[in-house]
mmCIF file of C-alpha atoms in Angstrom:
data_model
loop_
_atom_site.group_PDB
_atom_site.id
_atom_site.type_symbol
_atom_site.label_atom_id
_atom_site.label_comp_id
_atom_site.label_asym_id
_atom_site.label_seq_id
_atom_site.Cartn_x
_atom_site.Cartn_y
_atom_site.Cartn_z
ATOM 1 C CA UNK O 355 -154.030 68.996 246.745
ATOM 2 C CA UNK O 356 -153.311 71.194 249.799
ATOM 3 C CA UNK O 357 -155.843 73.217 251.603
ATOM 4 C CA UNK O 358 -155.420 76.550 250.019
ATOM 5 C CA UNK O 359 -158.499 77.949 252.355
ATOM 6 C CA UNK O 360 -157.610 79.448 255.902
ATOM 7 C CA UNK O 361 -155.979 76.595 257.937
ATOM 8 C CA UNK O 362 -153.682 78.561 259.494
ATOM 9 C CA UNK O 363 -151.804 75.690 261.501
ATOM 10 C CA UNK O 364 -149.814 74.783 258.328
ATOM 11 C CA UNK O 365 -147.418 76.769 256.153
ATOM 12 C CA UNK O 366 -147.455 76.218 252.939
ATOM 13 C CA UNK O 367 -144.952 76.457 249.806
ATOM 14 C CA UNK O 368 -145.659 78.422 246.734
ATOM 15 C CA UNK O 369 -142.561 77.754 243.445
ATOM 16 C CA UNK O 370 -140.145 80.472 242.518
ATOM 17 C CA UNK O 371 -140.040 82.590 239.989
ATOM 18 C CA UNK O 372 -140.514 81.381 235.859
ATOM 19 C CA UNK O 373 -139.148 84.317 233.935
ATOM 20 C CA UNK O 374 -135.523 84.456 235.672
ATOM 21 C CA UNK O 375 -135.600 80.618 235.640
ATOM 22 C CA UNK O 376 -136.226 80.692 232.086
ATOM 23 C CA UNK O 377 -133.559 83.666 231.476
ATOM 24 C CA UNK O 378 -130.962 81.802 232.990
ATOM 25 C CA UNK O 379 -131.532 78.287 231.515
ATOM 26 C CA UNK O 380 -131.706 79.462 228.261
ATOM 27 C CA UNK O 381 -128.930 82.261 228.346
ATOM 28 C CA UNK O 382 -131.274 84.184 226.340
ATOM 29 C CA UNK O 383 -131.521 88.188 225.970
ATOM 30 C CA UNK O 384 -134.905 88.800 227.860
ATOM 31 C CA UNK O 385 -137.280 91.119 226.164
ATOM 32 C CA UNK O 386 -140.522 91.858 227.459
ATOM 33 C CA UNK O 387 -142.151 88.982 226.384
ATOM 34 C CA UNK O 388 -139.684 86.668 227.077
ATOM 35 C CA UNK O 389 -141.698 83.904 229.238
ATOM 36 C CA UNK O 390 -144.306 83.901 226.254
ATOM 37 C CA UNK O 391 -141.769 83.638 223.706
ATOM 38 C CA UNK O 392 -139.654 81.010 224.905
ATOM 39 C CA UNK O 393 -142.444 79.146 226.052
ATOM 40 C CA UNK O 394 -143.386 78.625 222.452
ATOM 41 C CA UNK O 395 -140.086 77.956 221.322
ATOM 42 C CA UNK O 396 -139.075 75.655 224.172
ATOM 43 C CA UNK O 397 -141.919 74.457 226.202
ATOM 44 C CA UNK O 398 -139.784 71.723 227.643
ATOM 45 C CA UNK O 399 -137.741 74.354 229.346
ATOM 46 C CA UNK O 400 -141.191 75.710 231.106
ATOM 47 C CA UNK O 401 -142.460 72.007 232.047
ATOM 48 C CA UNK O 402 -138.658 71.157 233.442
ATOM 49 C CA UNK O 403 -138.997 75.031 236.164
ATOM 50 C CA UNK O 404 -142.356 73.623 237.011
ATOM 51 C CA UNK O 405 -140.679 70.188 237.758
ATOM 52 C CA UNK O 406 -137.830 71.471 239.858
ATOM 53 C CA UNK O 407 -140.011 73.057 242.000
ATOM 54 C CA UNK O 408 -142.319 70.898 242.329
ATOM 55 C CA UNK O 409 -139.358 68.237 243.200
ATOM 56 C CA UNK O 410 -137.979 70.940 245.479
ATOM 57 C CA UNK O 411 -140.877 71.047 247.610
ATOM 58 C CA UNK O 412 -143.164 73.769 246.000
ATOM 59 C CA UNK O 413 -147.129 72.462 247.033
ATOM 60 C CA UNK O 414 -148.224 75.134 244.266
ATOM 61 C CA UNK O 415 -147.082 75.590 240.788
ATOM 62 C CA UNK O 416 -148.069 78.648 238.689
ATOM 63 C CA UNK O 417 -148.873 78.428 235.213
ATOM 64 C CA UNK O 418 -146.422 80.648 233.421
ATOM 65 C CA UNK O 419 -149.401 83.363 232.223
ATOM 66 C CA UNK O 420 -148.115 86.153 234.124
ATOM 67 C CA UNK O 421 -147.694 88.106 230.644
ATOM 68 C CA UNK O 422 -150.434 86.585 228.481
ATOM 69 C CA UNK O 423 -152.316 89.409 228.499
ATOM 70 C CA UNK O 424 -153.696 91.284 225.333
ATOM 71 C CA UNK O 425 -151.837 94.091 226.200
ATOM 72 C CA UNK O 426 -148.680 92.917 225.996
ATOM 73 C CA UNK O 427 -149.245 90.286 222.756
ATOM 74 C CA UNK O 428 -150.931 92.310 220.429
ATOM 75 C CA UNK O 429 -147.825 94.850 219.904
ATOM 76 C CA UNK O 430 -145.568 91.440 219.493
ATOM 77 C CA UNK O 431 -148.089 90.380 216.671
ATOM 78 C CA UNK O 432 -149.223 87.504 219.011
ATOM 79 C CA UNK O 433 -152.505 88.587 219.416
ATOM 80 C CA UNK O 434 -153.958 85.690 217.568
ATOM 81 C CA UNK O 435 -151.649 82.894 219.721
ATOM 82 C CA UNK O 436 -153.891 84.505 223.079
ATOM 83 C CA UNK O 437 -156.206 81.818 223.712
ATOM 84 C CA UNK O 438 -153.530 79.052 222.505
ATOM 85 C CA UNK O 439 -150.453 80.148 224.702
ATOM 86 C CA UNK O 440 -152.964 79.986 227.826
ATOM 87 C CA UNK O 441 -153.864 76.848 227.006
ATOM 88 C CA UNK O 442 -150.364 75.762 226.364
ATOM 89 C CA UNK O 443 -149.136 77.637 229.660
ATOM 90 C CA UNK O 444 -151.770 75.442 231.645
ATOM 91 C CA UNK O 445 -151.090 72.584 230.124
ATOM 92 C CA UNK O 446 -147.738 72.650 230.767
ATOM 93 C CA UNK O 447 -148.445 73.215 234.453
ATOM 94 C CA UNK O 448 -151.297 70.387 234.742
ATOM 95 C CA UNK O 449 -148.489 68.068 233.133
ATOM 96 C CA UNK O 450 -145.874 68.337 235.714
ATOM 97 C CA UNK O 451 -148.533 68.075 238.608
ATOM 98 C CA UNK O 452 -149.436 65.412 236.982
ATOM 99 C CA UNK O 453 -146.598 63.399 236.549
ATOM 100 C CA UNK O 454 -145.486 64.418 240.204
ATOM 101 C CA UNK O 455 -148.487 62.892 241.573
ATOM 102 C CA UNK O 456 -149.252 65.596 244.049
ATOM 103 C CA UNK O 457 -149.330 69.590 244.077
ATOM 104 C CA UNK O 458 -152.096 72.174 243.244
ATOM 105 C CA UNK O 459 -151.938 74.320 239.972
ATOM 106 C CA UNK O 460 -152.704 78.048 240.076
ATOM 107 C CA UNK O 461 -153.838 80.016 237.164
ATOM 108 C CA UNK O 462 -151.567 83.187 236.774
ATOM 109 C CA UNK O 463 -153.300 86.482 236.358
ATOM 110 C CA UNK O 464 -150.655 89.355 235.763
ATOM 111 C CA UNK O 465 -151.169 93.284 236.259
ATOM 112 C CA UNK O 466 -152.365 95.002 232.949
ATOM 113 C CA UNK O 467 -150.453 97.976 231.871
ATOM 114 C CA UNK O 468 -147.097 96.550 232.881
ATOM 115 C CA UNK O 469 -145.356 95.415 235.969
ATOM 116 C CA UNK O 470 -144.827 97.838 239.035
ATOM 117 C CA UNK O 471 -146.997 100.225 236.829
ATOM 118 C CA UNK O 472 -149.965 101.599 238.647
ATOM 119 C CA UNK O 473 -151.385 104.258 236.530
ATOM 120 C CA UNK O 474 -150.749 101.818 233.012
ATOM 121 C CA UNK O 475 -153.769 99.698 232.662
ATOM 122 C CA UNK O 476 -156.877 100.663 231.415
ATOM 123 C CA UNK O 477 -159.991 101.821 233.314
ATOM 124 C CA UNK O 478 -161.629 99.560 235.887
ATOM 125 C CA UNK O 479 -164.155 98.615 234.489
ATOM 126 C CA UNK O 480 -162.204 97.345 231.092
ATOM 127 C CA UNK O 481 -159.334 95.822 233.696
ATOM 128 C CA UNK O 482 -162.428 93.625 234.639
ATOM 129 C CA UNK O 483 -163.933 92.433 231.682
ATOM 130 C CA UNK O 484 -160.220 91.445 230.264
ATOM 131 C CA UNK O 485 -159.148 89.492 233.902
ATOM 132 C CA UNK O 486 -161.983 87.936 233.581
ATOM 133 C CA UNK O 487 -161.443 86.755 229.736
ATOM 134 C CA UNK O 488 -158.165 85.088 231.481
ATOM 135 C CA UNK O 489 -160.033 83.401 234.369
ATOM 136 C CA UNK O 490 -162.796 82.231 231.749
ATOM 137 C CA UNK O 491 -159.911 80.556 229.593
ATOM 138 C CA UNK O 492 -157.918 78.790 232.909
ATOM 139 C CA UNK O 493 -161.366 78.102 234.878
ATOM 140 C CA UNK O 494 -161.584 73.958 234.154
ATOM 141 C CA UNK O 495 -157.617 73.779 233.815
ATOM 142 C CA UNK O 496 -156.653 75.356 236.968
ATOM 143 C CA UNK O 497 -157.374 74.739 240.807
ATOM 144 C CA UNK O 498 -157.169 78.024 242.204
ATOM 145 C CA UNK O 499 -156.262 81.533 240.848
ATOM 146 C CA UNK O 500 -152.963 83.297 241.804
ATOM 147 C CA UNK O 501 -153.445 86.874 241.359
ATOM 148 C CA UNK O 502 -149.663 89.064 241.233
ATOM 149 C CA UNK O 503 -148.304 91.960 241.516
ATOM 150 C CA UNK O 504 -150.880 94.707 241.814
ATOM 151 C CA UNK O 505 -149.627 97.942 241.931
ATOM 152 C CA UNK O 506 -152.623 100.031 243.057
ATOM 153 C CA UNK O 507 -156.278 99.407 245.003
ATOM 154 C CA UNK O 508 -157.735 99.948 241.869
ATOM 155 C CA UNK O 509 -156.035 97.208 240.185
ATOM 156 C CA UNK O 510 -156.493 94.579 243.076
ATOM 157 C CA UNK O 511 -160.168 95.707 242.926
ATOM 158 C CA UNK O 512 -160.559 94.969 239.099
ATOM 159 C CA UNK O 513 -158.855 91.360 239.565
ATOM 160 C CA UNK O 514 -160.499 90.222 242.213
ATOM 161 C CA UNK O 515 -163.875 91.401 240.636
ATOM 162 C CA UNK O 516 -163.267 89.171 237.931
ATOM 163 C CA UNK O 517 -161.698 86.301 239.620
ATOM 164 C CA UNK O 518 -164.011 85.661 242.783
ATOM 165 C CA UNK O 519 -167.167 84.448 240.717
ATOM 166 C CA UNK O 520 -165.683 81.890 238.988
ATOM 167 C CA UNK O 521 -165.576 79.569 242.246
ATOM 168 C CA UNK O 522 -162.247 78.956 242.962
ATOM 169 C CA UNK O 523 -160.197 79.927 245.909
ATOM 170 C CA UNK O 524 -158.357 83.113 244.734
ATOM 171 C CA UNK O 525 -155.033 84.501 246.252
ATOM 172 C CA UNK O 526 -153.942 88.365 245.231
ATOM 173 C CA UNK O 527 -150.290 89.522 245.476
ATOM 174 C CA UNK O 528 -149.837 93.365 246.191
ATOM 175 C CA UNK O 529 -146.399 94.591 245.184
ATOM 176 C CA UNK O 530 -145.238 97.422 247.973
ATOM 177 C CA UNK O 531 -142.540 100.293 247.644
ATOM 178 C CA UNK O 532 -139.170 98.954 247.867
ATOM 179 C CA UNK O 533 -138.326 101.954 250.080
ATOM 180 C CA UNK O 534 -141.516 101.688 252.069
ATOM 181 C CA UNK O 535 -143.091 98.745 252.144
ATOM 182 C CA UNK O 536 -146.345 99.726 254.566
ATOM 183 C CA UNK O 537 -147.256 101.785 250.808
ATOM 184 C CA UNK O 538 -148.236 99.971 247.548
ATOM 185 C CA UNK O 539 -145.677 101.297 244.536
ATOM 186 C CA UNK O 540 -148.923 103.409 243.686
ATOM 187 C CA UNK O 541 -148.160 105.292 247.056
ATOM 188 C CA UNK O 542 -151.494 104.207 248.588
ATOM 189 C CA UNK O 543 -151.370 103.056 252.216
ATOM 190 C CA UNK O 544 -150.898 99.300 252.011
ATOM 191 C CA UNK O 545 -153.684 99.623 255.266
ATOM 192 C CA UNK O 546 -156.021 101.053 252.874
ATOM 193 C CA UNK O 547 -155.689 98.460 250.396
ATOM 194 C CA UNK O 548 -156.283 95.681 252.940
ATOM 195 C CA UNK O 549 -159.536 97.334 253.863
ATOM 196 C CA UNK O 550 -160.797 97.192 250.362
ATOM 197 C CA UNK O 551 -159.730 93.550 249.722
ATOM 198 C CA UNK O 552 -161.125 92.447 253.259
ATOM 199 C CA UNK O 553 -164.695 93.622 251.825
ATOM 200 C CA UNK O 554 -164.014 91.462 249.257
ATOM 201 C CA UNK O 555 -162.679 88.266 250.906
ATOM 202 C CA UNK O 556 -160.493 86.475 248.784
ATOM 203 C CA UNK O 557 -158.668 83.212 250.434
ATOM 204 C CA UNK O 558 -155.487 84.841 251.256
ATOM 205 C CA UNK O 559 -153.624 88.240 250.541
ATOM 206 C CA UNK O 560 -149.945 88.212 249.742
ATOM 207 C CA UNK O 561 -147.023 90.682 249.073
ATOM 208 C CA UNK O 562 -144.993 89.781 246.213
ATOM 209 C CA UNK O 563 -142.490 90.846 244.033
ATOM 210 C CA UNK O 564 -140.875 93.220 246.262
ATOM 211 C CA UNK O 565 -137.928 93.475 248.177
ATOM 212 C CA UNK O 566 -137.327 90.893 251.273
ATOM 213 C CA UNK O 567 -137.194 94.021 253.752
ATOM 214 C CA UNK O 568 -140.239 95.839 252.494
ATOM 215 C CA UNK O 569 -142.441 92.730 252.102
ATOM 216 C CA UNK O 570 -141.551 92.091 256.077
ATOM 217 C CA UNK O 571 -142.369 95.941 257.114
ATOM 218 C CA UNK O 572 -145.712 95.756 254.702
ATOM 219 C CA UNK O 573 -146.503 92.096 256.444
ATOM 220 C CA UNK O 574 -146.433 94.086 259.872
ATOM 221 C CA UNK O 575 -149.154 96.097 258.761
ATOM 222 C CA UNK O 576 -150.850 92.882 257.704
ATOM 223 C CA UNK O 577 -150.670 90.996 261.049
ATOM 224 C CA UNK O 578 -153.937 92.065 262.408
ATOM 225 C CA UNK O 579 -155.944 91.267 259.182
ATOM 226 C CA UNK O 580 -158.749 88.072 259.329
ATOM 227 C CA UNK O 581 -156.937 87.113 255.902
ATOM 228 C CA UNK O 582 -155.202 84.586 255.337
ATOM 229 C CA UNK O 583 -151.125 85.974 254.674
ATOM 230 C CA UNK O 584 -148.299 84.905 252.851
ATOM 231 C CA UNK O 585 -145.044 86.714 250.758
ATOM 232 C CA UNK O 586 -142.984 85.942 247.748
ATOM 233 C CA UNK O 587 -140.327 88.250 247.552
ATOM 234 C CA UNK O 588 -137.931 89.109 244.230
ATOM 235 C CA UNK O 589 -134.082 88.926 244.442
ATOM 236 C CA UNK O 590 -133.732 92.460 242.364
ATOM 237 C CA UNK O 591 -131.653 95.564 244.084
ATOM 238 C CA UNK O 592 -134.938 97.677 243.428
ATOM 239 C CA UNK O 593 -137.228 97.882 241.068
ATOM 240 C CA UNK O 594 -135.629 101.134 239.082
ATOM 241 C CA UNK O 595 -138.554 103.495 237.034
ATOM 242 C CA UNK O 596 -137.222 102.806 233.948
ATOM 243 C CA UNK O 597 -137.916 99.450 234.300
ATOM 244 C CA UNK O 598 -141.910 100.640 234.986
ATOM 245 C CA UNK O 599 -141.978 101.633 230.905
ATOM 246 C CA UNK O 600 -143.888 99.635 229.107
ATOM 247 C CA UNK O 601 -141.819 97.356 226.479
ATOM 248 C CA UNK O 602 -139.068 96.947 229.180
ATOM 249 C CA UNK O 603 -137.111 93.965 230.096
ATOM 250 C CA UNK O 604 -135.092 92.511 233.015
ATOM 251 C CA UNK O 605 -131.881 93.676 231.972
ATOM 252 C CA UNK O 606 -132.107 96.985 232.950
ATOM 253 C CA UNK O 607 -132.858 95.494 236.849
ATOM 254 C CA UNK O 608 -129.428 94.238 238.678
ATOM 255 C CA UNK O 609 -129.764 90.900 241.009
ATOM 256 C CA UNK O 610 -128.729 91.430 244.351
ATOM 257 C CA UNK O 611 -125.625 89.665 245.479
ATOM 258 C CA UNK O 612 -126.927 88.687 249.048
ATOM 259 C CA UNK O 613 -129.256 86.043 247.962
ATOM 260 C CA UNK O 614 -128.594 82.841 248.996
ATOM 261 C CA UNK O 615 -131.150 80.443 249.876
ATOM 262 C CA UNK O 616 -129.800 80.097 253.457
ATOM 263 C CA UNK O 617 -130.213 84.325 253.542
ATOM 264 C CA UNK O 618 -133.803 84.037 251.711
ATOM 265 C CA UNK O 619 -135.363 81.602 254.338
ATOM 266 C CA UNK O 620 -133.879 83.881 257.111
ATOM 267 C CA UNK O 621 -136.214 86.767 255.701
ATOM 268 C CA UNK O 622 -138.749 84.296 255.454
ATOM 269 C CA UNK O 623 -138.413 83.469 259.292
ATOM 270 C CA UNK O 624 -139.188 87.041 259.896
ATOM 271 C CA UNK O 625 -142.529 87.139 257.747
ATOM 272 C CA UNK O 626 -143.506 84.071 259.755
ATOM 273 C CA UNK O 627 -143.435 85.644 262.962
ATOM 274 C CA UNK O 628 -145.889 88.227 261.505
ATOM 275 C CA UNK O 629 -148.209 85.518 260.444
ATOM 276 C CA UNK O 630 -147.738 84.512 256.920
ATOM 277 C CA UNK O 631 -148.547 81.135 256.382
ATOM 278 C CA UNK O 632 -147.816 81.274 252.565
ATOM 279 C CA UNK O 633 -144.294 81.275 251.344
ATOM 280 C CA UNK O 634 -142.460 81.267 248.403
ATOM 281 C CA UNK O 635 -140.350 82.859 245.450
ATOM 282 C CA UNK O 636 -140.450 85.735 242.908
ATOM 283 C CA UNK O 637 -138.307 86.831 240.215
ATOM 284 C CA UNK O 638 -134.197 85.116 240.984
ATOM 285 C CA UNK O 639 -135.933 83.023 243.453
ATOM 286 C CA UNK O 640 -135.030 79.493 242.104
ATOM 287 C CA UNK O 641 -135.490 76.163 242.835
ATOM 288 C CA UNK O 642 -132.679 75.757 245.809
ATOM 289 C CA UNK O 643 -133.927 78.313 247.530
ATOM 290 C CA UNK O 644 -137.948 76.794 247.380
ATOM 291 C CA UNK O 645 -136.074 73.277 248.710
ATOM 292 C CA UNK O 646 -134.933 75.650 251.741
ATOM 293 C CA UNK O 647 -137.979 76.887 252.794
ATOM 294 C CA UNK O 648 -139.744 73.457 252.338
ATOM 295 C CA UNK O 649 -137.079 72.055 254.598
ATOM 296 C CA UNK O 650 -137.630 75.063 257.500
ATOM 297 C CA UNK O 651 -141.208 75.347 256.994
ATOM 298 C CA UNK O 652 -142.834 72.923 255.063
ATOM 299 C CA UNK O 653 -143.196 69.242 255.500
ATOM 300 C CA UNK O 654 -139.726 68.153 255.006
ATOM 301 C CA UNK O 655 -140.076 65.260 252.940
ATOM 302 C CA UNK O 656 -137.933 62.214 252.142
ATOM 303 C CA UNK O 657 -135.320 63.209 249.274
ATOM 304 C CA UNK O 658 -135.787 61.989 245.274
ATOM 305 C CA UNK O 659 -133.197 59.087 244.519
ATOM 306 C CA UNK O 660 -130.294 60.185 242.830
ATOM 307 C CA UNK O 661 -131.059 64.442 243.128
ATOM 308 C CA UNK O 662 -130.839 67.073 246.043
ATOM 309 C CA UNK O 663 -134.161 68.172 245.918
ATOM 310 C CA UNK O 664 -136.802 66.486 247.994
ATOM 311 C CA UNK O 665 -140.465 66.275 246.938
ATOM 312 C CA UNK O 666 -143.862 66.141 249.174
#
């Protein structure tokens, strides 16, 4: 599995995004729950996005958990499938690693509340104590913990609270303004934020889920940290606020029509130069455009017989 410490000589490859993959192999409706619920229905359609991506060159796979919290299953009448669709979402995961023969599996922990939301979740001190009923669940499944798309200080604080006992390495995403990315969508100084997580010391801090020209202007506030840095941008216009209401799905977000993977490794390029050392894919980030940044940056391996994606 690769080093997912603080060698900073070698870049390495996180997978795309899982909901949008799903979305668009199924030709499904999303609803809010829709990486749960067609996991469940078709869990051979989340095993085959972990697969691609691994075979595209992805080192990391993330279990598909992002929305497996309480929160979020409960008003879907789920609540009793929690402990069962974890297990299912890192089995799934553990399978394709496994039958790749290489790559490192990353438990998913999700914002509570709801995405982009910063003001949703409930107090710290209950954010805690339900993160850490996630990491308890993933802890001898996973290798690491992937933490995404925190909104606020307060919410990267609660995470990584729960996440950094259980002895893993642990990664948190911060989600900035797609209008100004050196501010978190809570309006907090991304600067700030960094201070707080730097007392804590996770392995790495990313920017994720965010626009490709506000994750590069929030990385240049970044450059100076001791941490460990690294981005996964989305493919959306901008994230609109009536998206930010809880129960909401994709639909009401429009794809951006200048997102090749050619065009996506070119932003890429420009969070290297400020020192990320992480890289890979949020939400319309597929598997072609993973298999272009593992050509530019990562090992660039030999190709699979008989496919265009190349594996490590």
């Amino acid at each position: 599995m690769p080093d997912t410490g603080a060698n900073m000589s070698e870049i390495t490859i996180l997978d795309g995004g899982m909901g949008q993959e799903l979305v668009r192999r199924s030709g499904r409706v999303p609803s809010g729950l829709w990486s749960c619920e067609l996991m469940m229905e078709r869990p051979d359609l989340v095993r085959a996005v972990h697969d691609d991506f691994l075979a595209a060159g992805a080192d990391i796979v993330s279990v598909n958990s992002y929305t497996l919290h309480r929160d979020r299953l409960n008003p879907a009448g789920l609540g009793d499938e929690f402990e069962a669709v974890h297990k299912l979402a890192c089995d799934l995961a553990c399978e394709a690693r496994d039958a790749f023969g290489a790559g490192t599996v990353a438990g998913c922990i999700g914002p509570l509340g709801w995405s982009y939301s910063h003001d949703g979740a409930p107090p710290e001190d209950e954010s805690v104590a339900l993160y850490r009923e996630i990491c308890d669940l993933q802890r001898d499944r996973v290798d690491m913990f992937l933490i995404e798309t925190m909104a606020s200080i307060s919410q990267a604080r609660a995470s990584l609270t729960a996440a950094l006992p259980f002895g893993k390495p642990v990664w948190i995403g911060l989600t900035v303004d797609d209008f100004n990315g050196t501010h978190l969508r809570s309006g907090e100084p991304l600067s700030e934020a960094l201070q707080e997580i730097e007392t804590l010391a996770p392995d790495a801090v990313l920017l994720n889920c965010s626009t490709p020209e506000a994750i590069g202007d929030g990385l240049a506030v970044m450059r100076t940290s001791h941490l460990r840095t690294g981005a996964y941008a989305n493919g959306f216009t901008a994230i609109r606020p009536e998206f930010m209401e809880k129960g909401s799905s994709v639909s009401k977000l429009s794809a951006r029509t200048d997102f090749s993977p050619d065009a996506y490794a070119n932003h890429a390029a420009r969070w290297v130069g400020y020192g990320a050392t992480i890289l890979g894919g949020c939400c319309e980030v597929g598997p072609s455009h993973i298999e272009e940044l593992a050509k530019r940056f990562g090992a660039r391996p030999a190709r699979l017989p008989g496919t265009s994606l190349s594996a490590h």
